[in-house]
């Protein structure tokens, strides 16, 4: 199968999501008919990746509004508050979720007395399409920073599966590969969820980009032993001072990069920048359950009762980031001026 | 079951090894009747950990000599060269294997005309007992460096299962816990083989030491968010300049430790110091198969055909190490003078 199958697919009052928990070896879809089902799919990581979560939540608003219209008619707005709150609480770190909900609420506020579902579904589709277009621009801006003959390290999955399509960090990698400047991508397997092994390797293989899988702990030895030009990662929330939350392990890669003369790029749409978050200390970091570390597909890999600390994001200070790349342009050395300037075009 | 069951057990012409590939949830033993079977057990990681490999190989020499005596009588020495070579080649990085074989060869050279098996089995048992005693001393020396109220991070398994008993880095942790100075141990799960999750958590739990399991990629966030006093790791080979090879990920932890004001301790018996290795660049680093990253107990976790780089050790330069702790004492800041002085007592 191909990594290019649509993973967020809206069809007549239902949202079909590719179940990313089972990829790449099992291809199954989850059909969501209610906003509650979408929220559960986000919580359980059927769909993940900050931009993809935002797009999915936008479609869920259309589902919620349609259900509210059918049950409450012209009073549909009173019935939608609860499903919106459930969606907003599905996962705490990625701000794209809140950004998408806010945009959908602005669309709702402008609606007349007709059935809201179709208009909101079109708005969600617009968010979806704009994200793909933004990724293409991120790819171009990011690739322009990559010199010929570059090997790079990436973490987690920031490709089609994490976005509307194409990808953020993986979009930069795609564009650099297309430009002929990229020699090789090293993909950290990205424990505990193995997004790098399961999803990124799949997308890179599908795109014909030379890719090598490494254990997360091997990144330091890789930087020690051969020249790596960039660490390229996505983000789940960027504070206005340039601090960036991303998949657990990103901060460590950034520290290692600085110690080895490797540059660090964060690639994300401006929907990832939170104007209300001054710095990284204000970003809520989700901690998930012990099961992700003590078992693998139901097989135990640690003794029963093991205590676990499982934060699934960390925060990289702006001072360790060499470039933040968005669809509205690049901020190099974001620690100097922050990223508020990127929000003007948003 | 208890983590204190003997994992290397010699009984009348056979070596019984606890199969560490299946721990902690399946307790099985592998009986080795020939040196070839022992070499295979080492290669396949039925037994692992530098000191444990050395002890196991020593017992294998007794098996080989006994077989050679039975087949060749007084000419037994001519028949033992091949099994010794197979043992020496079982795994490349841990020098304790070569150290143990060299010691067994000195014992063989001193033998008279009687059957060699019993004497060599006693020599192997002496190596085994001396390793346990050395670990106790390592524990005392290391614990003396740990201030009250210390939280530490460790990697891989360096406990009873990696040694004759008690442990190296885990011996320091045991001794510090007994001394009341240790508040908590964070165990990196240690991909790809999960020695931290499967073996170290088991030993720590068994010893009643407060332990928390983390993904390898979470170590940086942990150092960023709370005070960690030490990274404490073992070693598979220490060069005379103080560079130390250990489980993949150790070098990264050492870089992160330095960046966060965390100190870095390497705990190992002097059998881990290789007088013939001047610096870390001369240490052969084993690369194992892709299967360790692309599948888990036969379940695929990456797309078929994924290219993998799977070095299972890395080399931490002496300059990042604050203390090397052996049974003959401690060298602080080994980059200043190297560790040759520790070999005098060996």
PDB file of N, CA and C in Angstrom, chain A residues 24-25 184 189 191 194 197-198 201-202 205 210-215 217-218 220-222 224-225 248-249 251-252 255-256 259-260 285 287 293 296-297 299-309 314-315, chain B residues 24-25 184 189 191 197-198 201-202 205 210-215 217-218 220-222 224-225 248-249 251-252 255-256 259-260 285 287 293 296-297 299-309 314-315:
ATOM      1  N   UNK A  24       2.714   0.530  10.130  1.00  0.00           N
ATOM      2  CA  UNK A  24       2.367   0.429   8.706  1.00  0.00           C
ATOM      3  C   UNK A  24       1.835  -0.953   8.300  1.00  0.00           C
ATOM      4  N   UNK A  25       1.705  -1.860   9.266  1.00  0.00           N
ATOM      5  CA  UNK A  25       1.449  -3.239   8.852  1.00  0.00           C
ATOM      6  C   UNK A  25      -0.022  -3.600   8.822  1.00  0.00           C
ATOM      7  N   UNK A 184      20.712  11.970   2.989  1.00  0.00           N
ATOM      8  CA  UNK A 184      20.179  10.880   3.801  1.00  0.00           C
ATOM      9  C   UNK A 184      19.410  11.447   4.989  1.00  0.00           C
ATOM     10  N   UNK A 189      13.572   6.352  16.078  1.00  0.00           N
ATOM     11  CA  UNK A 189      12.379   5.503  16.128  1.00  0.00           C
ATOM     12  C   UNK A 189      11.270   6.145  16.968  1.00  0.00           C
ATOM     13  N   UNK A 191      10.454   6.500  20.699  1.00  0.00           N
ATOM     14  CA  UNK A 191       9.694   5.834  21.739  1.00  0.00           C
ATOM     15  C   UNK A 191       8.888   6.869  22.515  1.00  0.00           C
ATOM     16  N   UNK A 194       6.796   4.975  18.721  1.00  0.00           N
ATOM     17  CA  UNK A 194       7.474   4.516  17.502  1.00  0.00           C
ATOM     18  C   UNK A 194       6.958   5.177  16.220  1.00  0.00           C
ATOM     19  N   UNK A 197       9.688   4.942  13.512  1.00  0.00           N
ATOM     20  CA  UNK A 197       9.842   3.625  12.880  1.00  0.00           C
ATOM     21  C   UNK A 197       8.613   3.283  12.046  1.00  0.00           C
ATOM     22  N   UNK A 198       7.442   3.499  12.640  1.00  0.00           N
ATOM     23  CA  UNK A 198       6.232   3.006  11.999  1.00  0.00           C
ATOM     24  C   UNK A 198       5.716   3.919  10.885  1.00  0.00           C
ATOM     25  N   UNK A 201       9.393   6.197   8.620  1.00  0.00           N
ATOM     26  CA  UNK A 201      10.105   5.301   7.705  1.00  0.00           C
ATOM     27  C   UNK A 201       9.199   4.881   6.554  1.00  0.00           C
ATOM     28  N   UNK A 202       7.939   4.702   6.849  1.00  0.00           N
ATOM     29  CA  UNK A 202       6.960   4.328   5.821  1.00  0.00           C
ATOM     30  C   UNK A 202       6.811   5.439   4.786  1.00  0.00           C
ATOM     31  N   UNK A 205      10.155   5.859   2.793  1.00  0.00           N
ATOM     32  CA  UNK A 205      10.323   4.766   1.847  1.00  0.00           C
ATOM     33  C   UNK A 205       9.399   4.986   0.643  1.00  0.00           C
ATOM     34  N   UNK A 210      16.282   8.371   0.708  1.00  0.00           N
ATOM     35  CA  UNK A 210      17.173   7.468   1.455  1.00  0.00           C
ATOM     36  C   UNK A 210      17.035   7.692   2.955  1.00  0.00           C
ATOM     37  N   UNK A 211      16.645   6.655   3.660  1.00  0.00           N
ATOM     38  CA  UNK A 211      16.327   6.794   5.083  1.00  0.00           C
ATOM     39  C   UNK A 211      16.916   5.651   5.878  1.00  0.00           C
ATOM     40  N   UNK A 212      17.394   5.969   7.068  1.00  0.00           N
ATOM     41  CA  UNK A 212      17.953   4.975   7.975  1.00  0.00           C
ATOM     42  C   UNK A 212      17.318   5.150   9.337  1.00  0.00           C
ATOM     43  N   UNK A 213      16.858   4.051   9.883  1.00  0.00           N
ATOM     44  CA  UNK A 213      16.216   4.054  11.195  1.00  0.00           C
ATOM     45  C   UNK A 213      17.268   3.878  12.293  1.00  0.00           C
ATOM     46  N   UNK A 214      17.177   4.692  13.340  1.00  0.00           N
ATOM     47  CA  UNK A 214      18.080   4.529  14.489  1.00  0.00           C
ATOM     48  C   UNK A 214      17.268   4.511  15.786  1.00  0.00           C
ATOM     49  N   UNK A 215      17.834   3.857  16.793  1.00  0.00           N
ATOM     50  CA  UNK A 215      17.283   3.988  18.140  1.00  0.00           C
ATOM     51  C   UNK A 215      17.485   5.427  18.591  1.00  0.00           C
ATOM     52  N   UNK A 217      18.525   6.551  21.280  1.00  0.00           N
ATOM     53  CA  UNK A 217      19.788   6.677  21.998  1.00  0.00           C
ATOM     54  C   UNK A 217      21.017   6.689  21.101  1.00  0.00           C
ATOM     55  N   UNK A 218      20.833   6.396  19.817  1.00  0.00           N
ATOM     56  CA  UNK A 218      21.976   6.360  18.899  1.00  0.00           C
ATOM     57  C   UNK A 218      22.233   7.703  18.225  1.00  0.00           C
ATOM     58  N   UNK A 220      23.221  10.558  19.417  1.00  0.00           N
ATOM     59  CA  UNK A 220      24.465  11.212  19.853  1.00  0.00           C
ATOM     60  C   UNK A 220      25.670  10.576  19.165  1.00  0.00           C
ATOM     61  N   UNK A 221      25.711   9.248  19.135  1.00  0.00           N
ATOM     62  CA  UNK A 221      26.825   8.561  18.478  1.00  0.00           C
ATOM     63  C   UNK A 221      26.866   8.903  16.996  1.00  0.00           C
ATOM     64  N   UNK A 222      25.701   9.055  16.394  1.00  0.00           N
ATOM     65  CA  UNK A 222      25.643   9.412  14.967  1.00  0.00           C
ATOM     66  C   UNK A 222      26.270  10.791  14.745  1.00  0.00           C
ATOM     67  N   UNK A 224      28.415  12.187  16.623  1.00  0.00           N
ATOM     68  CA  UNK A 224      29.829  12.089  16.968  1.00  0.00           C
ATOM     69  C   UNK A 224      30.638  11.507  15.811  1.00  0.00           C
ATOM     70  N   UNK A 225      30.001  10.597  15.070  1.00  0.00           N
ATOM     71  CA  UNK A 225      30.759   9.807  14.105  1.00  0.00           C
ATOM     72  C   UNK A 225      30.677  10.299  12.671  1.00  0.00           C
ATOM     73  N   UNK A 248       8.638  14.217  22.783  1.00  0.00           N
ATOM     74  CA  UNK A 248       9.678  13.931  23.767  1.00  0.00           C
ATOM     75  C   UNK A 248      10.934  13.408  23.047  1.00  0.00           C
ATOM     76  N   UNK A 249      12.061  13.985  23.421  1.00  0.00           N
ATOM     77  CA  UNK A 249      13.320  13.641  22.764  1.00  0.00           C
ATOM     78  C   UNK A 249      13.851  14.760  21.904  1.00  0.00           C
ATOM     79  N   UNK A 251      14.058  17.997  22.632  1.00  0.00           N
ATOM     80  CA  UNK A 251      14.956  18.864  23.407  1.00  0.00           C
ATOM     81  C   UNK A 251      16.349  18.235  23.525  1.00  0.00           C
ATOM     82  N   UNK A 252      16.389  16.951  23.797  1.00  0.00           N
ATOM     83  CA  UNK A 252      17.692  16.270  23.884  1.00  0.00           C
ATOM     84  C   UNK A 252      18.449  16.340  22.567  1.00  0.00           C
ATOM     85  N   UNK A 255      19.970  19.785  22.286  1.00  0.00           N
ATOM     86  CA  UNK A 255      21.178  19.942  23.111  1.00  0.00           C
ATOM     87  C   UNK A 255      22.358  19.239  22.431  1.00  0.00           C
ATOM     88  N   UNK A 256      22.129  18.018  21.970  1.00  0.00           N
ATOM     89  CA  UNK A 256      23.188  17.263  21.292  1.00  0.00           C
ATOM     90  C   UNK A 256      23.631  17.979  20.014  1.00  0.00           C
ATOM     91  N   UNK A 259      25.928  20.767  20.811  1.00  0.00           N
ATOM     92  CA  UNK A 259      27.237  20.272  21.250  1.00  0.00           C
ATOM     93  C   UNK A 259      28.085  19.742  20.097  1.00  0.00           C
ATOM     94  N   UNK A 260      27.433  19.412  18.982  1.00  0.00           N
ATOM     95  CA  UNK A 260      28.163  18.814  17.855  1.00  0.00           C
ATOM     96  C   UNK A 260      28.222  19.733  16.639  1.00  0.00           C
ATOM     97  N   UNK A 285       2.459  20.172  29.248  1.00  0.00           N
ATOM     98  CA  UNK A 285       3.076  18.982  28.650  1.00  0.00           C
ATOM     99  C   UNK A 285       2.264  17.753  29.052  1.00  0.00           C
ATOM    100  N   UNK A 287       1.262  14.135  29.911  1.00  0.00           N
ATOM    101  CA  UNK A 287       1.885  12.886  30.373  1.00  0.00           C
ATOM    102  C   UNK A 287       0.883  11.773  30.130  1.00  0.00           C
ATOM    103  N   UNK A 293       4.898   2.376  28.054  1.00  0.00           N
ATOM    104  CA  UNK A 293       6.281   1.959  28.299  1.00  0.00           C
ATOM    105  C   UNK A 293       6.400   0.541  28.866  1.00  0.00           C
ATOM    106  N   UNK A 296       4.059  -3.730  25.173  1.00  0.00           N
ATOM    107  CA  UNK A 296       4.071  -3.485  23.743  1.00  0.00           C
ATOM    108  C   UNK A 296       3.025  -4.372  23.109  1.00  0.00           C
ATOM    109  N   UNK A 297       1.996  -3.748  22.541  1.00  0.00           N
ATOM    110  CA  UNK A 297       0.866  -4.485  21.969  1.00  0.00           C
ATOM    111  C   UNK A 297       0.409  -5.596  22.898  1.00  0.00           C
ATOM    112  N   UNK A 299       2.044  -7.148  25.148  1.00  0.00           N
ATOM    113  CA  UNK A 299       3.119  -7.966  25.719  1.00  0.00           C
ATOM    114  C   UNK A 299       3.842  -7.145  26.779  1.00  0.00           C
ATOM    115  N   UNK A 300       4.024  -7.681  27.983  1.00  0.00           N
ATOM    116  CA  UNK A 300       4.724  -6.906  29.007  1.00  0.00           C
ATOM    117  C   UNK A 300       6.218  -6.789  28.695  1.00  0.00           C
ATOM    118  N   UNK A 301       6.788  -5.597  28.926  1.00  0.00           N
ATOM    119  CA  UNK A 301       8.226  -5.399  28.728  1.00  0.00           C
ATOM    120  C   UNK A 301       8.877  -4.776  29.960  1.00  0.00           C
ATOM    121  N   UNK A 302       8.154  -4.721  31.062  1.00  0.00           N
ATOM    122  CA  UNK A 302       8.715  -4.252  32.330  1.00  0.00           C
ATOM    123  C   UNK A 302       7.948  -4.984  33.428  1.00  0.00           C
ATOM    124  N   UNK A 303       8.539  -5.083  34.614  1.00  0.00           N
ATOM    125  CA  UNK A 303       7.856  -5.843  35.663  1.00  0.00           C
ATOM    126  C   UNK A 303       6.531  -5.192  36.061  1.00  0.00           C
ATOM    127  N   UNK A 304       5.577  -5.998  36.512  1.00  0.00           N
ATOM    128  CA  UNK A 304       4.289  -5.444  36.920  1.00  0.00           C
ATOM    129  C   UNK A 304       4.479  -4.401  38.022  1.00  0.00           C
ATOM    130  N   UNK A 305       3.699  -3.350  37.974  1.00  0.00           N
ATOM    131  CA  UNK A 305       3.768  -2.330  39.010  1.00  0.00           C
ATOM    132  C   UNK A 305       4.880  -1.320  38.824  1.00  0.00           C
ATOM    133  N   UNK A 306       5.596  -1.378  37.689  1.00  0.00           N
ATOM    134  CA  UNK A 306       6.675  -0.416  37.460  1.00  0.00           C
ATOM    135  C   UNK A 306       6.124   1.010  37.457  1.00  0.00           C
ATOM    136  N   UNK A 307       6.808   1.889  38.182  1.00  0.00           N
ATOM    137  CA  UNK A 307       6.464   3.304  38.132  1.00  0.00           C
ATOM    138  C   UNK A 307       7.069   3.892  36.860  1.00  0.00           C
ATOM    139  N   UNK A 308       6.315   4.749  36.193  1.00  0.00           N
ATOM    140  CA  UNK A 308       6.735   5.272  34.891  1.00  0.00           C
ATOM    141  C   UNK A 308       6.538   6.781  34.862  1.00  0.00           C
ATOM    142  N   UNK A 309       7.457   7.489  34.268  1.00  0.00           N
ATOM    143  CA  UNK A 309       7.254   8.895  33.914  1.00  0.00           C
ATOM    144  C   UNK A 309       7.227   8.973  32.392  1.00  0.00           C
ATOM    145  N   UNK A 314       8.440  17.578  25.020  1.00  0.00           N
ATOM    146  CA  UNK A 314       9.352  18.381  25.824  1.00  0.00           C
ATOM    147  C   UNK A 314       9.459  19.746  25.163  1.00  0.00           C
ATOM    148  N   UNK A 315      10.112  20.655  25.838  1.00  0.00           N
ATOM    149  CA  UNK A 315      10.178  22.038  25.357  1.00  0.00           C
ATOM    150  C   UNK A 315      11.637  22.394  25.063  1.00  0.00           C
TER     151      UNK A 315
ATOM    152  N   UNK B  24      11.461  -9.868  32.249  1.00  0.00           N
ATOM    153  CA  UNK B  24      11.237 -10.524  33.538  1.00  0.00           C
ATOM    154  C   UNK B  24      10.021 -11.444  33.554  1.00  0.00           C
ATOM    155  N   UNK B  25       9.353 -11.584  32.424  1.00  0.00           N
ATOM    156  CA  UNK B  25       8.057 -12.268  32.483  1.00  0.00           C
ATOM    157  C   UNK B  25       8.133 -13.747  32.187  1.00  0.00           C
ATOM    158  N   UNK B 184      15.988   8.446  44.470  1.00  0.00           N
ATOM    159  CA  UNK B 184      15.249   7.840  43.367  1.00  0.00           C
ATOM    160  C   UNK B 184      16.191   7.515  42.214  1.00  0.00           C
ATOM    161  N   UNK B 189      14.830   3.103  29.506  1.00  0.00           N
ATOM    162  CA  UNK B 189      14.381   1.778  29.076  1.00  0.00           C
ATOM    163  C   UNK B 189      15.439   1.077  28.231  1.00  0.00           C
ATOM    164  N   UNK B 191      16.614   1.189  24.574  1.00  0.00           N
ATOM    165  CA  UNK B 191      16.370   0.532  23.300  1.00  0.00           C
ATOM    166  C   UNK B 191      17.699   0.192  22.647  1.00  0.00           C
ATOM    167  N   UNK B 197      14.194  -1.452  31.044  1.00  0.00           N
ATOM    168  CA  UNK B 197      12.806  -1.766  31.393  1.00  0.00           C
ATOM    169  C   UNK B 197      12.699  -3.197  31.927  1.00  0.00           C
ATOM    170  N   UNK B 198      13.321  -4.123  31.222  1.00  0.00           N
ATOM    171  CA  UNK B 198      13.100  -5.531  31.522  1.00  0.00           C
ATOM    172  C   UNK B 198      13.930  -6.020  32.705  1.00  0.00           C
ATOM    173  N   UNK B 201      14.682  -2.475  35.985  1.00  0.00           N
ATOM    174  CA  UNK B 201      13.475  -2.226  36.793  1.00  0.00           C
ATOM    175  C   UNK B 201      13.158  -3.437  37.665  1.00  0.00           C
ATOM    176  N   UNK B 202      13.396  -4.599  37.150  1.00  0.00           N
ATOM    177  CA  UNK B 202      13.141  -5.838  37.894  1.00  0.00           C
ATOM    178  C   UNK B 202      14.072  -5.922  39.109  1.00  0.00           C
ATOM    179  N   UNK B 205      13.207  -3.083  41.649  1.00  0.00           N
ATOM    180  CA  UNK B 205      11.972  -3.408  42.355  1.00  0.00           C
ATOM    181  C   UNK B 205      12.240  -4.489  43.408  1.00  0.00           C
ATOM    182  N   UNK B 210      13.493   2.878  45.177  1.00  0.00           N
ATOM    183  CA  UNK B 210      12.502   3.658  44.411  1.00  0.00           C
ATOM    184  C   UNK B 210      13.003   3.903  42.990  1.00  0.00           C
ATOM    185  N   UNK B 211      12.236   3.427  42.026  1.00  0.00           N
ATOM    186  CA  UNK B 211      12.688   3.467  40.633  1.00  0.00           C
ATOM    187  C   UNK B 211      11.558   3.907  39.728  1.00  0.00           C
ATOM    188  N   UNK B 212      11.923   4.690  38.713  1.00  0.00           N
ATOM    189  CA  UNK B 212      10.968   5.171  37.722  1.00  0.00           C
ATOM    190  C   UNK B 212      11.540   4.908  36.339  1.00  0.00           C
ATOM    191  N   UNK B 213      10.720   4.318  35.508  1.00  0.00           N
ATOM    192  CA  UNK B 213      11.120   3.993  34.140  1.00  0.00           C
ATOM    193  C   UNK B 213      10.831   5.175  33.228  1.00  0.00           C
ATOM    194  N   UNK B 214      11.793   5.509  32.362  1.00  0.00           N
ATOM    195  CA  UNK B 214      11.569   6.571  31.373  1.00  0.00           C
ATOM    196  C   UNK B 214      11.991   6.082  29.989  1.00  0.00           C
ATOM    197  N   UNK B 215      11.376   6.670  28.964  1.00  0.00           N
ATOM    198  CA  UNK B 215      11.875   6.469  27.605  1.00  0.00           C
ATOM    199  C   UNK B 215      13.252   7.118  27.510  1.00  0.00           C
ATOM    200  N   UNK B 217      14.450   8.938  25.328  1.00  0.00           N
ATOM    201  CA  UNK B 217      14.332  10.317  24.865  1.00  0.00           C
ATOM    202  C   UNK B 217      13.847  11.286  25.923  1.00  0.00           C
ATOM    203  N   UNK B 218      13.409  10.766  27.082  1.00  0.00           N
ATOM    204  CA  UNK B 218      12.900  11.641  28.146  1.00  0.00           C
ATOM    205  C   UNK B 218      13.993  12.083  29.117  1.00  0.00           C
ATOM    206  N   UNK B 220      16.598  13.963  28.745  1.00  0.00           N
ATOM    207  CA  UNK B 220      16.932  15.395  28.664  1.00  0.00           C
ATOM    208  C   UNK B 220      15.879  16.231  29.381  1.00  0.00           C
ATOM    209  N   UNK B 221      14.611  15.933  29.127  1.00  0.00           N
ATOM    210  CA  UNK B 221      13.533  16.675  29.797  1.00  0.00           C
ATOM    211  C   UNK B 221      13.605  16.483  31.304  1.00  0.00           C
ATOM    212  N   UNK B 222      13.987  15.289  31.725  1.00  0.00           N
ATOM    213  CA  UNK B 222      14.114  15.024  33.160  1.00  0.00           C
ATOM    214  C   UNK B 222      15.195  15.907  33.775  1.00  0.00           C
ATOM    215  N   UNK B 224      16.209  18.683  32.623  1.00  0.00           N
ATOM    216  CA  UNK B 224      15.775  20.081  32.501  1.00  0.00           C
ATOM    217  C   UNK B 224      14.807  20.450  33.625  1.00  0.00           C
ATOM    218  N   UNK B 225      14.006  19.481  34.037  1.00  0.00           N
ATOM    219  CA  UNK B 225      12.887  19.789  34.923  1.00  0.00           C
ATOM    220  C   UNK B 225      13.132  19.518  36.388  1.00  0.00           C
ATOM    221  N   UNK B 248      24.758   1.819  23.917  1.00  0.00           N
ATOM    222  CA  UNK B 248      24.349   2.952  23.079  1.00  0.00           C
ATOM    223  C   UNK B 248      23.378   3.855  23.860  1.00  0.00           C
ATOM    224  N   UNK B 249      23.659   5.128  23.815  1.00  0.00           N
ATOM    225  CA  UNK B 249      22.864   6.094  24.570  1.00  0.00           C
ATOM    226  C   UNK B 249      23.636   6.701  25.729  1.00  0.00           C
ATOM    227  N   UNK B 251      26.746   7.860  25.747  1.00  0.00           N
ATOM    228  CA  UNK B 251      27.440   9.071  25.330  1.00  0.00           C
ATOM    229  C   UNK B 251      26.475  10.271  25.305  1.00  0.00           C
ATOM    230  N   UNK B 252      25.288  10.037  24.775  1.00  0.00           N
ATOM    231  CA  UNK B 252      24.288  11.112  24.759  1.00  0.00           C
ATOM    232  C   UNK B 252      23.940  11.572  26.162  1.00  0.00           C
ATOM    233  N   UNK B 255      26.708  13.805  27.427  1.00  0.00           N
ATOM    234  CA  UNK B 255      26.652  15.160  26.864  1.00  0.00           C
ATOM    235  C   UNK B 255      25.548  15.959  27.563  1.00  0.00           C
ATOM    236  N   UNK B 256      24.379  15.332  27.712  1.00  0.00           N
ATOM    237  CA  UNK B 256      23.252  16.004  28.369  1.00  0.00           C
ATOM    238  C   UNK B 256      23.595  16.323  29.818  1.00  0.00           C
ATOM    239  N   UNK B 259      25.705  19.355  30.017  1.00  0.00           N
ATOM    240  CA  UNK B 259      24.932  20.569  29.696  1.00  0.00           C
ATOM    241  C   UNK B 259      24.009  20.992  30.833  1.00  0.00           C
ATOM    242  N   UNK B 260      23.696  20.058  31.744  1.00  0.00           N
ATOM    243  CA  UNK B 260      22.747  20.355  32.823  1.00  0.00           C
ATOM    244  C   UNK B 260      23.395  20.381  34.202  1.00  0.00           C
ATOM    245  N   UNK B 285      33.197  -1.151  17.971  1.00  0.00           N
ATOM    246  CA  UNK B 285      31.799  -0.998  18.390  1.00  0.00           C
ATOM    247  C   UNK B 285      30.936  -1.979  17.597  1.00  0.00           C
ATOM    248  N   UNK B 287      27.919  -3.642  15.851  1.00  0.00           N
ATOM    249  CA  UNK B 287      26.646  -3.271  15.238  1.00  0.00           C
ATOM    250  C   UNK B 287      25.836  -4.542  15.069  1.00  0.00           C
ATOM    251  N   UNK B 293      15.477  -3.518  15.708  1.00  0.00           N
ATOM    252  CA  UNK B 293      14.727  -2.265  15.604  1.00  0.00           C
ATOM    253  C   UNK B 293      13.449  -2.387  14.779  1.00  0.00           C
ATOM    254  N   UNK B 296       9.478  -6.447  17.069  1.00  0.00           N
ATOM    255  CA  UNK B 296       9.487  -6.690  18.501  1.00  0.00           C
ATOM    256  C   UNK B 296       8.838  -8.037  18.760  1.00  0.00           C
ATOM    257  N   UNK B 297       9.626  -8.975  19.256  1.00  0.00           N
ATOM    258  CA  UNK B 297       9.148 -10.351  19.454  1.00  0.00           C
ATOM    259  C   UNK B 297       8.378 -10.854  18.241  1.00  0.00           C
ATOM    260  N   UNK B 299       6.822  -9.196  16.025  1.00  0.00           N
ATOM    261  CA  UNK B 299       5.837  -8.256  15.479  1.00  0.00           C
ATOM    262  C   UNK B 299       6.573  -7.135  14.749  1.00  0.00           C
ATOM    263  N   UNK B 300       6.216  -6.862  13.504  1.00  0.00           N
ATOM    264  CA  UNK B 300       6.913  -5.782  12.796  1.00  0.00           C
ATOM    265  C   UNK B 300       6.541  -4.416  13.367  1.00  0.00           C
ATOM    266  N   UNK B 301       7.548  -3.526  13.478  1.00  0.00           N
ATOM    267  CA  UNK B 301       7.300  -2.154  13.942  1.00  0.00           C
ATOM    268  C   UNK B 301       7.890  -1.122  12.990  1.00  0.00           C
ATOM    269  N   UNK B 302       8.327  -1.569  11.821  1.00  0.00           N
ATOM    270  CA  UNK B 302       8.810  -0.654  10.788  1.00  0.00           C
ATOM    271  C   UNK B 302       8.508  -1.322   9.457  1.00  0.00           C
ATOM    272  N   UNK B 303       8.446  -0.538   8.386  1.00  0.00           N
ATOM    273  CA  UNK B 303       8.097  -1.149   7.103  1.00  0.00           C
ATOM    274  C   UNK B 303       9.156  -2.148   6.646  1.00  0.00           C
ATOM    275  N   UNK B 304       8.741  -3.154   5.891  1.00  0.00           N
ATOM    276  CA  UNK B 304       9.700  -4.149   5.397  1.00  0.00           C
ATOM    277  C   UNK B 304      10.803  -3.479   4.590  1.00  0.00           C
ATOM    278  N   UNK B 305      12.014  -3.965   4.745  1.00  0.00           N
ATOM    279  CA  UNK B 305      13.127  -3.430   3.969  1.00  0.00           C
ATOM    280  C   UNK B 305      13.733  -2.167   4.540  1.00  0.00           C
ATOM    281  N   UNK B 306      13.293  -1.748   5.737  1.00  0.00           N
ATOM    282  CA  UNK B 306      13.855  -0.540   6.329  1.00  0.00           C
ATOM    283  C   UNK B 306      15.360  -0.704   6.556  1.00  0.00           C
ATOM    284  N   UNK B 307      16.113   0.306   6.155  1.00  0.00           N
ATOM    285  CA  UNK B 307      17.541   0.325   6.471  1.00  0.00           C
ATOM    286  C   UNK B 307      17.708   0.774   7.913  1.00  0.00           C
ATOM    287  N   UNK B 308      18.641   0.140   8.612  1.00  0.00           N
ATOM    288  CA  UNK B 308      18.806   0.397  10.045  1.00  0.00           C
ATOM    289  C   UNK B 308      20.281   0.570  10.364  1.00  0.00           C
ATOM    290  N   UNK B 309      20.581   1.499  11.250  1.00  0.00           N
ATOM    291  CA  UNK B 309      21.923   1.584  11.845  1.00  0.00           C
ATOM    292  C   UNK B 309      21.751   1.245  13.316  1.00  0.00           C
ATOM    293  N   UNK B 314      28.349   2.954  22.444  1.00  0.00           N
ATOM    294  CA  UNK B 314      28.976   4.182  21.998  1.00  0.00           C
ATOM    295  C   UNK B 314      30.127   4.487  22.944  1.00  0.00           C
ATOM    296  N   UNK B 315      30.910   5.474  22.592  1.00  0.00           N
ATOM    297  CA  UNK B 315      32.123   5.776  23.359  1.00  0.00           C
ATOM    298  C   UNK B 315      32.002   7.174  23.958  1.00  0.00           C
TER     299      UNK B 315
END
